[in-house]
PDB file of N, CA and C in Angstrom:
ATOM      1  N   MET A   1     186.418 122.065 122.409  1.00 79.00           N
ATOM      2  CA  MET A   1     186.521 123.484 122.645  1.00 79.00           C
ATOM      3  C   MET A   1     187.870 123.725 123.338  1.00 79.00           C
ATOM      4  N   SER A   2     188.539 124.746 122.917  1.00 91.00           N
ATOM      5  CA  SER A   2     189.866 125.019 123.478  1.00 91.00           C
ATOM      6  C   SER A   2     189.760 125.662 124.856  1.00 91.00           C
ATOM      7  N   ARG A   3     190.842 125.586 125.565  1.00 93.00           N
ATOM      8  CA  ARG A   3     190.896 126.141 126.910  1.00 93.00           C
ATOM      9  C   ARG A   3     190.710 127.655 126.861  1.00 93.00           C
ATOM     10  N   THR A   4     191.258 128.300 125.871  1.00 95.00           N
ATOM     11  CA  THR A   4     191.146 129.751 125.735  1.00 95.00           C
ATOM     12  C   THR A   4     189.690 130.167 125.512  1.00 95.00           C
ATOM     13  N   ALA A   5     188.949 129.413 124.715  1.00 94.00           N
ATOM     14  CA  ALA A   5     187.546 129.734 124.461  1.00 94.00           C
ATOM     15  C   ALA A   5     186.721 129.584 125.735  1.00 94.00           C
ATOM     16  N   LYS A   6     187.026 128.560 126.521  1.00 94.00           N
ATOM     17  CA  LYS A   6     186.311 128.360 127.790  1.00 94.00           C
ATOM     18  C   LYS A   6     186.565 129.519 128.742  1.00 94.00           C
ATOM     19  N   ILE A   7     187.817 129.958 128.828  1.00 95.00           N
ATOM     20  CA  ILE A   7     188.161 131.076 129.708  1.00 95.00           C
ATOM     21  C   ILE A   7     187.458 132.345 129.241  1.00 95.00           C
ATOM     22  N   ALA A   8     187.429 132.569 127.917  1.00 95.00           N
ATOM     23  CA  ALA A   8     186.752 133.753 127.375  1.00 95.00           C
ATOM     24  C   ALA A   8     185.256 133.702 127.673  1.00 95.00           C
ATOM     25  N   GLY A   9     184.636 132.525 127.562  1.00 95.00           N
ATOM     26  CA  GLY A   9     183.209 132.388 127.844  1.00 95.00           C
ATOM     27  C   GLY A   9     182.891 132.653 129.295  1.00 95.00           C
ATOM     28  N   VAL A  10     183.710 132.120 130.188  1.00 95.00           N
ATOM     29  CA  VAL A  10     183.506 132.350 131.614  1.00 95.00           C
ATOM     30  C   VAL A  10     183.701 133.827 131.944  1.00 95.00           C
ATOM     31  N   ALA A  11     184.686 134.465 131.346  1.00 96.00           N
ATOM     32  CA  ALA A  11     184.943 135.882 131.594  1.00 96.00           C
ATOM     33  C   ALA A  11     183.777 136.737 131.087  1.00 96.00           C
ATOM     34  N   ALA A  12     183.219 136.399 129.927  1.00 96.00           N
ATOM     35  CA  ALA A  12     182.079 137.154 129.391  1.00 96.00           C
ATOM     36  C   ALA A  12     180.862 136.998 130.302  1.00 96.00           C
ATOM     37  N   LEU A  13     180.615 135.781 130.762  1.00 96.00           N
ATOM     38  CA  LEU A  13     179.501 135.541 131.666  1.00 96.00           C
ATOM     39  C   LEU A  13     179.679 136.294 132.984  1.00 96.00           C
ATOM     40  N   ALA A  14     180.890 136.263 133.527  1.00 97.00           N
ATOM     41  CA  ALA A  14     181.166 136.984 134.772  1.00 97.00           C
ATOM     42  C   ALA A  14     180.996 138.488 134.580  1.00 97.00           C
ATOM     43  N   GLY A  15     181.389 138.993 133.429  1.00 96.00           N
ATOM     44  CA  GLY A  15     181.227 140.423 133.152  1.00 96.00           C
ATOM     45  C   GLY A  15     179.761 140.819 133.085  1.00 96.00           C
ATOM     46  N   MET A  16     178.938 139.987 132.447  1.00 96.00           N
ATOM     47  CA  MET A  16     177.507 140.292 132.378  1.00 96.00           C
ATOM     48  C   MET A  16     176.866 140.226 133.763  1.00 96.00           C
ATOM     49  N   MET A  17     177.265 139.255 134.555  1.00 96.00           N
ATOM     50  CA  MET A  17     176.722 139.150 135.911  1.00 96.00           C
ATOM     51  C   MET A  17     177.136 140.351 136.751  1.00 96.00           C
ATOM     52  N   MET A  18     178.355 140.813 136.582  1.00 96.00           N
ATOM     53  CA  MET A  18     178.828 141.981 137.323  1.00 96.00           C
ATOM     54  C   MET A  18     178.052 143.227 136.900  1.00 96.00           C
ATOM     55  N   ALA A  19     177.785 143.369 135.596  1.00 94.00           N
ATOM     56  CA  ALA A  19     177.031 144.525 135.106  1.00 94.00           C
ATOM     57  C   ALA A  19     175.619 144.528 135.684  1.00 94.00           C
ATOM     58  N   VAL A  20     174.964 143.370 135.720  1.00 93.00           N
ATOM     59  CA  VAL A  20     173.616 143.287 136.279  1.00 93.00           C
ATOM     60  C   VAL A  20     173.629 143.614 137.767  1.00 93.00           C
ATOM     61  N   ALA A  21     174.621 143.131 138.484  1.00 92.00           N
ATOM     62  CA  ALA A  21     174.725 143.403 139.920  1.00 92.00           C
ATOM     63  C   ALA A  21     174.929 144.891 140.183  1.00 92.00           C
ATOM     64  N   ILE A  22     175.754 145.541 139.384  1.00 92.00           N
ATOM     65  CA  ILE A  22     175.996 146.980 139.565  1.00 92.00           C
ATOM     66  C   ILE A  22     174.728 147.766 139.263  1.00 92.00           C
ATOM     67  N   LEU A  23     174.024 147.412 138.188  1.00 89.00           N
ATOM     68  CA  LEU A  23     172.782 148.117 137.861  1.00 89.00           C
ATOM     69  C   LEU A  23     171.736 147.927 138.957  1.00 89.00           C
ATOM     70  N   ALA A  24     171.650 146.733 139.493  1.00 86.00           N
ATOM     71  CA  ALA A  24     170.672 146.480 140.552  1.00 86.00           C
ATOM     72  C   ALA A  24     171.024 147.251 141.819  1.00 86.00           C
ATOM     73  N   ALA A  25     172.297 147.374 142.125  1.00 86.00           N
ATOM     74  CA  ALA A  25     172.708 148.063 143.348  1.00 86.00           C
ATOM     75  C   ALA A  25     172.548 149.570 143.232  1.00 86.00           C
ATOM     76  N   THR A  26     172.671 150.118 142.037  1.00 85.00           N
ATOM     77  CA  THR A  26     172.596 151.570 141.873  1.00 85.00           C
ATOM     78  C   THR A  26     171.210 152.050 141.481  1.00 85.00           C
ATOM     79  N   ASP A  27     170.266 151.170 141.292  1.00 77.00           N
ATOM     80  CA  ASP A  27     168.910 151.556 140.909  1.00 77.00           C
ATOM     81  C   ASP A  27     168.214 152.144 142.128  1.00 77.00           C
ATOM     82  N   ASP A  28     167.930 153.457 142.095  1.00 72.00           N
ATOM     83  CA  ASP A  28     167.351 154.120 143.260  1.00 72.00           C
ATOM     84  C   ASP A  28     165.870 154.456 143.072  1.00 72.00           C
ATOM     85  N   ARG A  29     165.205 153.755 142.174  1.00 71.00           N
ATOM     86  CA  ARG A  29     163.774 153.998 141.989  1.00 71.00           C
ATOM     87  C   ARG A  29     163.006 153.514 143.209  1.00 71.00           C
ATOM     88  N   GLU A  30     161.985 154.267 143.569  1.00 68.00           N
ATOM     89  CA  GLU A  30     161.097 153.831 144.638  1.00 68.00           C
ATOM     90  C   GLU A  30     159.971 153.032 144.002  1.00 68.00           C
ATOM     91  N   PRO A  31     159.518 151.994 144.656  1.00 63.00           N
ATOM     92  CA  PRO A  31     158.418 151.225 144.071  1.00 63.00           C
ATOM     93  C   PRO A  31     157.166 152.088 143.983  1.00 63.00           C
ATOM     94  N   SER A  32     156.441 151.935 142.906  1.00 63.00           N
ATOM     95  CA  SER A  32     155.235 152.733 142.727  1.00 63.00           C
ATOM     96  C   SER A  32     154.146 152.233 143.666  1.00 63.00           C
ATOM     97  N   ALA A  33     153.264 153.135 144.048  1.00 61.00           N
ATOM     98  CA  ALA A  33     152.165 152.780 144.937  1.00 61.00           C
ATOM     99  C   ALA A  33     151.164 151.928 144.172  1.00 61.00           C
ATOM    100  N   ALA A  34     150.488 151.038 144.871  1.00 55.00           N
ATOM    101  CA  ALA A  34     149.482 150.184 144.242  1.00 55.00           C
ATOM    102  C   ALA A  34     148.316 151.057 143.797  1.00 55.00           C
ATOM    103  N   PRO A  35     147.784 150.818 142.625  1.00 57.00           N
ATOM    104  CA  PRO A  35     146.649 151.612 142.167  1.00 57.00           C
ATOM    105  C   PRO A  35     145.431 151.406 143.060  1.00 57.00           C
ATOM    106  N   GLN A  36     144.578 152.402 143.115  1.00 60.00           N
ATOM    107  CA  GLN A  36     143.389 152.354 143.966  1.00 60.00           C
ATOM    108  C   GLN A  36     142.470 151.224 143.550  1.00 60.00           C
ATOM    109  N   ALA A  37     142.382 150.938 142.247  1.00 57.00           N
ATOM    110  CA  ALA A  37     141.497 149.873 141.775  1.00 57.00           C
ATOM    111  C   ALA A  37     141.923 148.536 142.358  1.00 57.00           C
ATOM    112  N   ALA A  38     143.205 148.312 142.494  1.00 55.00           N
ATOM    113  CA  ALA A  38     143.678 147.051 143.062  1.00 55.00           C
ATOM    114  C   ALA A  38     143.266 146.943 144.523  1.00 55.00           C
ATOM    115  N   ALA A  39     143.280 148.043 145.250  1.00 56.00           N
ATOM    116  CA  ALA A  39     142.877 148.021 146.652  1.00 56.00           C
ATOM    117  C   ALA A  39     141.391 147.695 146.766  1.00 56.00           C
ATOM    118  N   VAL A  40     140.577 148.252 145.885  1.00 57.00           N
ATOM    119  CA  VAL A  40     139.144 147.971 145.899  1.00 57.00           C
ATOM    120  C   VAL A  40     138.910 146.512 145.531  1.00 57.00           C
ATOM    121  N   ALA A  41     139.654 145.997 144.549  1.00 58.00           N
ATOM    122  CA  ALA A  41     139.510 144.600 144.153  1.00 58.00           C
ATOM    123  C   ALA A  41     139.917 143.676 145.292  1.00 58.00           C
ATOM    124  N   ASP A  42     140.983 144.026 146.016  1.00 65.00           N
ATOM    125  CA  ASP A  42     141.401 143.216 147.151  1.00 65.00           C
ATOM    126  C   ASP A  42     140.341 143.210 148.241  1.00 65.00           C
ATOM    127  N   GLU A  43     139.695 144.354 148.471  1.00 69.00           N
ATOM    128  CA  GLU A  43     138.645 144.424 149.485  1.00 69.00           C
ATOM    129  C   GLU A  43     137.472 143.538 149.095  1.00 69.00           C
ATOM    130  N   GLY A  44     137.091 143.560 147.828  1.00 71.00           N
ATOM    131  CA  GLY A  44     136.010 142.707 147.357  1.00 71.00           C
ATOM    132  C   GLY A  44     136.382 141.237 147.453  1.00 71.00           C
ATOM    133  N   HIS A  45     137.638 140.933 147.152  1.00 75.00           N
ATOM    134  CA  HIS A  45     138.118 139.551 147.248  1.00 75.00           C
ATOM    135  C   HIS A  45     138.099 139.084 148.699  1.00 75.00           C
ATOM    136  N   ASP A  46     138.502 139.945 149.630  1.00 82.00           N
ATOM    137  CA  ASP A  46     138.483 139.590 151.049  1.00 82.00           C
ATOM    138  C   ASP A  46     137.055 139.321 151.523  1.00 82.00           C
ATOM    139  N   ARG A  47     136.126 140.157 151.082  1.00 85.00           N
ATOM    140  CA  ARG A  47     134.731 139.980 151.473  1.00 85.00           C
ATOM    141  C   ARG A  47     134.201 138.653 150.918  1.00 85.00           C
ATOM    142  N   LEU A  48     134.555 138.349 149.647  1.00 84.00           N
ATOM    143  CA  LEU A  48     134.128 137.096 149.039  1.00 84.00           C
ATOM    144  C   LEU A  48     134.748 135.909 149.772  1.00 84.00           C
ATOM    145  N   ALA A  49     136.009 136.020 150.137  1.00 86.00           N
ATOM    146  CA  ALA A  49     136.691 134.934 150.854  1.00 86.00           C
ATOM    147  C   ALA A  49     136.037 134.686 152.210  1.00 86.00           C
ATOM    148  N   ARG A  50     135.670 135.755 152.924  1.00 87.00           N
ATOM    149  CA  ARG A  50     134.995 135.584 154.215  1.00 87.00           C
ATOM    150  C   ARG A  50     133.638 134.896 154.042  1.00 87.00           C
ATOM    151  N   GLU A  51     132.912 135.290 152.994  1.00 87.00           N
ATOM    152  CA  GLU A  51     131.605 134.682 152.737  1.00 87.00           C
ATOM    153  C   GLU A  51     131.761 133.203 152.380  1.00 87.00           C
ATOM    154  N   LEU A  52     132.765 132.871 151.577  1.00 86.00           N
ATOM    155  CA  LEU A  52     132.990 131.468 151.221  1.00 86.00           C
ATOM    156  C   LEU A  52     133.412 130.646 152.434  1.00 86.00           C
ATOM    157  N   ASP A  53     134.182 131.237 153.341  1.00 87.00           N
ATOM    158  CA  ASP A  53     134.546 130.547 154.582  1.00 87.00           C
ATOM    159  C   ASP A  53     133.310 130.260 155.422  1.00 87.00           C
ATOM    160  N   ARG A  54     132.411 131.247 155.489  1.00 86.00           N
ATOM    161  CA  ARG A  54     131.163 131.052 156.242  1.00 86.00           C
ATOM    162  C   ARG A  54     130.329 129.948 155.601  1.00 86.00           C
ATOM    163  N   CYS A  55     130.271 129.944 154.274  1.00 86.00           N
ATOM    164  CA  CYS A  55     129.453 128.954 153.573  1.00 86.00           C
ATOM    165  C   CYS A  55     130.018 127.547 153.709  1.00 86.00           C
ATOM    166  N   ALA A  56     131.323 127.440 153.881  1.00 86.00           N
ATOM    167  CA  ALA A  56     131.946 126.114 154.006  1.00 86.00           C
ATOM    168  C   ALA A  56     131.498 125.415 155.284  1.00 86.00           C
ATOM    169  N   THR A  57     131.031 126.165 156.273  1.00 86.00           N
ATOM    170  CA  THR A  57     130.602 125.561 157.532  1.00 86.00           C
ATOM    171  C   THR A  57     129.117 125.215 157.540  1.00 86.00           C
ATOM    172  N   LEU A  58     128.360 125.685 156.542  1.00 84.00           N
ATOM    173  CA  LEU A  58     126.916 125.431 156.506  1.00 84.00           C
ATOM    174  C   LEU A  58     126.625 124.053 155.936  1.00 84.00           C
ATOM    175  N   THR A  59     125.524 123.463 156.409  1.00 82.00           N
ATOM    176  CA  THR A  59     125.113 122.163 155.885  1.00 82.00           C
ATOM    177  C   THR A  59     123.827 122.261 155.088  1.00 82.00           C
ATOM    178  N   MET A  60     123.168 123.417 155.139  1.00 84.00           N
ATOM    179  CA  MET A  60     121.922 123.607 154.406  1.00 84.00           C
ATOM    180  C   MET A  60     122.131 124.617 153.289  1.00 84.00           C
ATOM    181  N   PRO A  61     121.347 124.537 152.210  1.00 84.00           N
ATOM    182  CA  PRO A  61     121.478 125.503 151.118  1.00 84.00           C
ATOM    183  C   PRO A  61     121.195 126.925 151.606  1.00 84.00           C
ATOM    184  N   ASP A  62     121.929 127.861 151.048  1.00 86.00           N
ATOM    185  CA  ASP A  62     121.783 129.272 151.408  1.00 86.00           C
ATOM    186  C   ASP A  62     121.929 130.077 150.118  1.00 86.00           C
ATOM    187  N   SER A  63     120.958 130.953 149.831  1.00 86.00           N
ATOM    188  CA  SER A  63     121.005 131.704 148.567  1.00 86.00           C
ATOM    189  C   SER A  63     122.221 132.638 148.526  1.00 86.00           C
ATOM    190  N   GLY A  64     122.617 133.180 149.673  1.00 87.00           N
ATOM    191  CA  GLY A  64     123.807 134.027 149.704  1.00 87.00           C
ATOM    192  C   GLY A  64     125.064 133.244 149.363  1.00 87.00           C
ATOM    193  N   CYS A  65     125.110 131.993 149.816  1.00 88.00           N
ATOM    194  CA  CYS A  65     126.271 131.145 149.512  1.00 88.00           C
ATOM    195  C   CYS A  65     126.296 130.778 148.039  1.00 88.00           C
ATOM    196  N   GLU A  66     125.125 130.490 147.483  1.00 89.00           N
ATOM    197  CA  GLU A  66     125.070 130.166 146.060  1.00 89.00           C
ATOM    198  C   GLU A  66     125.558 131.338 145.227  1.00 89.00           C
ATOM    199  N   ALA A  67     125.189 132.555 145.618  1.00 88.00           N
ATOM    200  CA  ALA A  67     125.651 133.741 144.903  1.00 88.00           C
ATOM    201  C   ALA A  67     127.158 133.920 145.067  1.00 88.00           C
ATOM    202  N   ALA A  68     127.668 133.639 146.267  1.00 89.00           N
ATOM    203  CA  ALA A  68     129.110 133.768 146.500  1.00 89.00           C
ATOM    204  C   ALA A  68     129.887 132.757 145.678  1.00 89.00           C
ATOM    205  N   TRP A  69     129.382 131.510 145.615  1.00 87.00           N
ATOM    206  CA  TRP A  69     130.072 130.494 144.812  1.00 87.00           C
ATOM    207  C   TRP A  69     130.016 130.861 143.332  1.00 87.00           C
ATOM    208  N   ALA A  70     128.898 131.413 142.869  1.00 89.00           N
ATOM    209  CA  ALA A  70     128.800 131.836 141.464  1.00 89.00           C
ATOM    210  C   ALA A  70     129.796 132.959 141.173  1.00 89.00           C
ATOM    211  N   ALA A  71     129.912 133.913 142.105  1.00 88.00           N
ATOM    212  CA  ALA A  71     130.877 135.004 141.922  1.00 88.00           C
ATOM    213  C   ALA A  71     132.301 134.462 141.918  1.00 88.00           C
ATOM    214  N   ASN A  72     132.571 133.484 142.765  1.00 88.00           N
ATOM    215  CA  ASN A  72     133.899 132.888 142.810  1.00 88.00           C
ATOM    216  C   ASN A  72     134.216 132.160 141.496  1.00 88.00           C
ATOM    217  N   ARG A  73     133.219 131.452 140.954  1.00 89.00           N
ATOM    218  CA  ARG A  73     133.440 130.783 139.660  1.00 89.00           C
ATOM    219  C   ARG A  73     133.718 131.805 138.557  1.00 89.00           C
ATOM    220  N   ARG A  74     132.927 132.901 138.526  1.00 88.00           N
ATOM    221  CA  ARG A  74     133.149 133.940 137.507  1.00 88.00           C
ATOM    222  C   ARG A  74     134.533 134.544 137.643  1.00 88.00           C
ATOM    223  N   ARG A  75     134.977 134.789 138.885  1.00 85.00           N
ATOM    224  CA  ARG A  75     136.304 135.356 139.104  1.00 85.00           C
ATOM    225  C   ARG A  75     137.383 134.371 138.667  1.00 85.00           C
ATOM    226  N   PHE A  76     137.202 133.094 138.997  1.00 85.00           N
ATOM    227  CA  PHE A  76     138.203 132.084 138.654  1.00 85.00           C
ATOM    228  C   PHE A  76     138.323 131.919 137.148  1.00 85.00           C
ATOM    229  N   PHE A  77     137.194 131.900 136.450  1.00 88.00           N
ATOM    230  CA  PHE A  77     137.218 131.699 135.001  1.00 88.00           C
ATOM    231  C   PHE A  77     137.303 133.015 134.229  1.00 88.00           C
ATOM    232  N   HIS A  78     137.499 134.135 134.928  1.00 81.00           N
ATOM    233  CA  HIS A  78     137.644 135.461 134.312  1.00 81.00           C
ATOM    234  C   HIS A  78     136.460 135.789 133.413  1.00 81.00           C
ATOM    235  N   GLN A  79     135.263 135.557 133.928  1.00 78.00           N
ATOM    236  CA  GLN A  79     134.056 135.843 133.174  1.00 78.00           C
ATOM    237  C   GLN A  79     133.429 137.119 133.692  1.00 78.00           C
ATOM    238  N   ALA A  80     132.782 137.850 132.785  1.00 73.00           N
ATOM    239  CA  ALA A  80     132.066 139.067 133.167  1.00 73.00           C
ATOM    240  C   ALA A  80     130.755 138.678 133.830  1.00 73.00           C
ATOM    241  N   MET A  81     130.162 139.634 134.533  1.00 66.00           N
ATOM    242  CA  MET A  81     128.867 139.394 135.148  1.00 66.00           C
ATOM    243  C   MET A  81     127.835 139.168 134.044  1.00 66.00           C
ATOM    244  N   PRO A  82     126.952 138.163 134.170  1.00 62.00           N
ATOM    245  CA  PRO A  82     125.937 137.933 133.142  1.00 62.00           C
ATOM    246  C   PRO A  82     124.890 139.037 133.171  1.00 62.00           C
ATOM    247  N   ALA A  83     124.310 139.298 132.015  1.00 59.00           N
ATOM    248  CA  ALA A  83     123.254 140.300 131.915  1.00 59.00           C
ATOM    249  C   ALA A  83     122.010 139.776 132.624  1.00 59.00           C
ATOM    250  N   PRO A  84     121.177 140.665 133.188  1.00 59.00           N
ATOM    251  CA  PRO A  84     119.942 140.206 133.836  1.00 59.00           C
ATOM    252  C   PRO A  84     119.100 139.435 132.832  1.00 59.00           C
ATOM    253  N   GLY A  85     118.560 138.322 133.268  1.00 58.00           N
ATOM    254  CA  GLY A  85     117.732 137.512 132.383  1.00 58.00           C
ATOM    255  C   GLY A  85     118.543 136.534 131.560  1.00 58.00           C
ATOM    256  N   HIS A  86     119.841 136.492 131.755  1.00 52.00           N
ATOM    257  CA  HIS A  86     120.686 135.544 131.024  1.00 52.00           C
ATOM    258  C   HIS A  86     120.447 134.163 131.624  1.00 52.00           C
ATOM    259  N   PRO A  87     120.367 133.105 130.798  1.00 51.00           N
ATOM    260  CA  PRO A  87     120.049 131.776 131.331  1.00 51.00           C
ATOM    261  C   PRO A  87     121.011 131.282 132.407  1.00 51.00           C
ATOM    262  N   SER A  88     122.248 131.719 132.414  1.00 50.00           N
ATOM    263  CA  SER A  88     123.214 131.182 133.374  1.00 50.00           C
ATOM    264  C   SER A  88     123.059 131.758 134.772  1.00 50.00           C
ATOM    265  N   ASP A  89     122.296 132.844 134.929  1.00 47.00           N
ATOM    266  CA  ASP A  89     122.180 133.417 136.270  1.00 47.00           C
ATOM    267  C   ASP A  89     120.964 132.917 137.047  1.00 47.00           C
ATOM    268  N   GLY A  90     120.137 132.087 136.417  1.00 49.00           N
ATOM    269  CA  GLY A  90     118.991 131.531 137.119  1.00 49.00           C
ATOM    270  C   GLY A  90     117.839 132.499 137.263  1.00 49.00           C
ATOM    271  N   ASN A  91     117.919 133.686 136.695  1.00 50.00           N
ATOM    272  CA  ASN A  91     116.872 134.691 136.793  1.00 50.00           C
ATOM    273  C   ASN A  91     116.228 134.927 135.430  1.00 50.00           C
ATOM    274  N   MET A  92     115.787 133.869 134.809  1.00 47.00           N
ATOM    275  CA  MET A  92     115.154 133.991 133.506  1.00 47.00           C
ATOM    276  C   MET A  92     113.811 134.686 133.669  1.00 47.00           C
ATOM    277  N   PRO A  93     113.525 135.637 132.780  1.00 49.00           N
ATOM    278  CA  PRO A  93     112.189 136.223 132.824  1.00 49.00           C
ATOM    279  C   PRO A  93     111.165 135.150 132.442  1.00 49.00           C
ATOM    280  N   THR A  94     110.038 135.179 133.080  1.00 50.00           N
ATOM    281  CA  THR A  94     109.013 134.180 132.795  1.00 50.00           C
ATOM    282  C   THR A  94     107.810 134.829 132.152  1.00 50.00           C
ATOM    283  N   ASP A  95     106.999 134.013 131.467  1.00 51.00           N
ATOM    284  CA  ASP A  95     105.780 134.555 130.884  1.00 51.00           C
ATOM    285  C   ASP A  95     104.668 134.552 131.948  1.00 51.00           C
ATOM    286  N   ALA A  96     103.443 134.796 131.559  1.00 51.00           N
ATOM    287  CA  ALA A  96     102.333 134.921 132.505  1.00 51.00           C
ATOM    288  C   ALA A  96     102.081 133.626 133.274  1.00 51.00           C
ATOM    289  N   GLU A  97     102.450 132.477 132.691  1.00 49.00           N
ATOM    290  CA  GLU A  97     102.195 131.196 133.347  1.00 49.00           C
ATOM    291  C   GLU A  97     103.360 130.770 134.236  1.00 49.00           C
ATOM    292  N   GLY A  98     104.419 131.597 134.318  1.00 48.00           N
ATOM    293  CA  GLY A  98     105.572 131.286 135.152  1.00 48.00           C
ATOM    294  C   GLY A  98     106.544 130.332 134.500  1.00 48.00           C
ATOM    295  N   VAL A  99     106.454 130.198 133.182  1.00 48.00           N
ATOM    296  CA  VAL A  99     107.334 129.291 132.454  1.00 48.00           C
ATOM    297  C   VAL A  99     108.357 130.122 131.690  1.00 48.00           C
ATOM    298  N   ALA A 100     109.638 129.731 131.791  1.00 46.00           N
ATOM    299  CA  ALA A 100     110.687 130.445 131.055  1.00 46.00           C
ATOM    300  C   ALA A 100     110.556 130.131 129.577  1.00 46.00           C
ATOM    301  N   PRO A 101     110.749 131.108 128.688  1.00 48.00           N
ATOM    302  CA  PRO A 101     110.626 130.870 127.239  1.00 48.00           C
ATOM    303  C   PRO A 101     111.677 129.913 126.725  1.00 48.00           C
TER     304      PRO A 101
END
């Protein structure tokens, strides 16, 4: 590659960097406010985090902790809440003898 081509390449790169810097410095947009749904989701996440912290100190099974861990798994794997009676939620409807179908 010739010396002239190298100089032209460096000059083009410097020009693009200068253009980006000028645009960034003159951009006077104010950041948009966080949507209300995100604030509600953060509050729910904080509540779940506090419950999981409490459960981490327990040595005995706790139904509230099991529900919190299940909610945490659903959130982590981006799964929707299961429908009532779905086999994965442990609340299968039973017949008259107490046996799940």
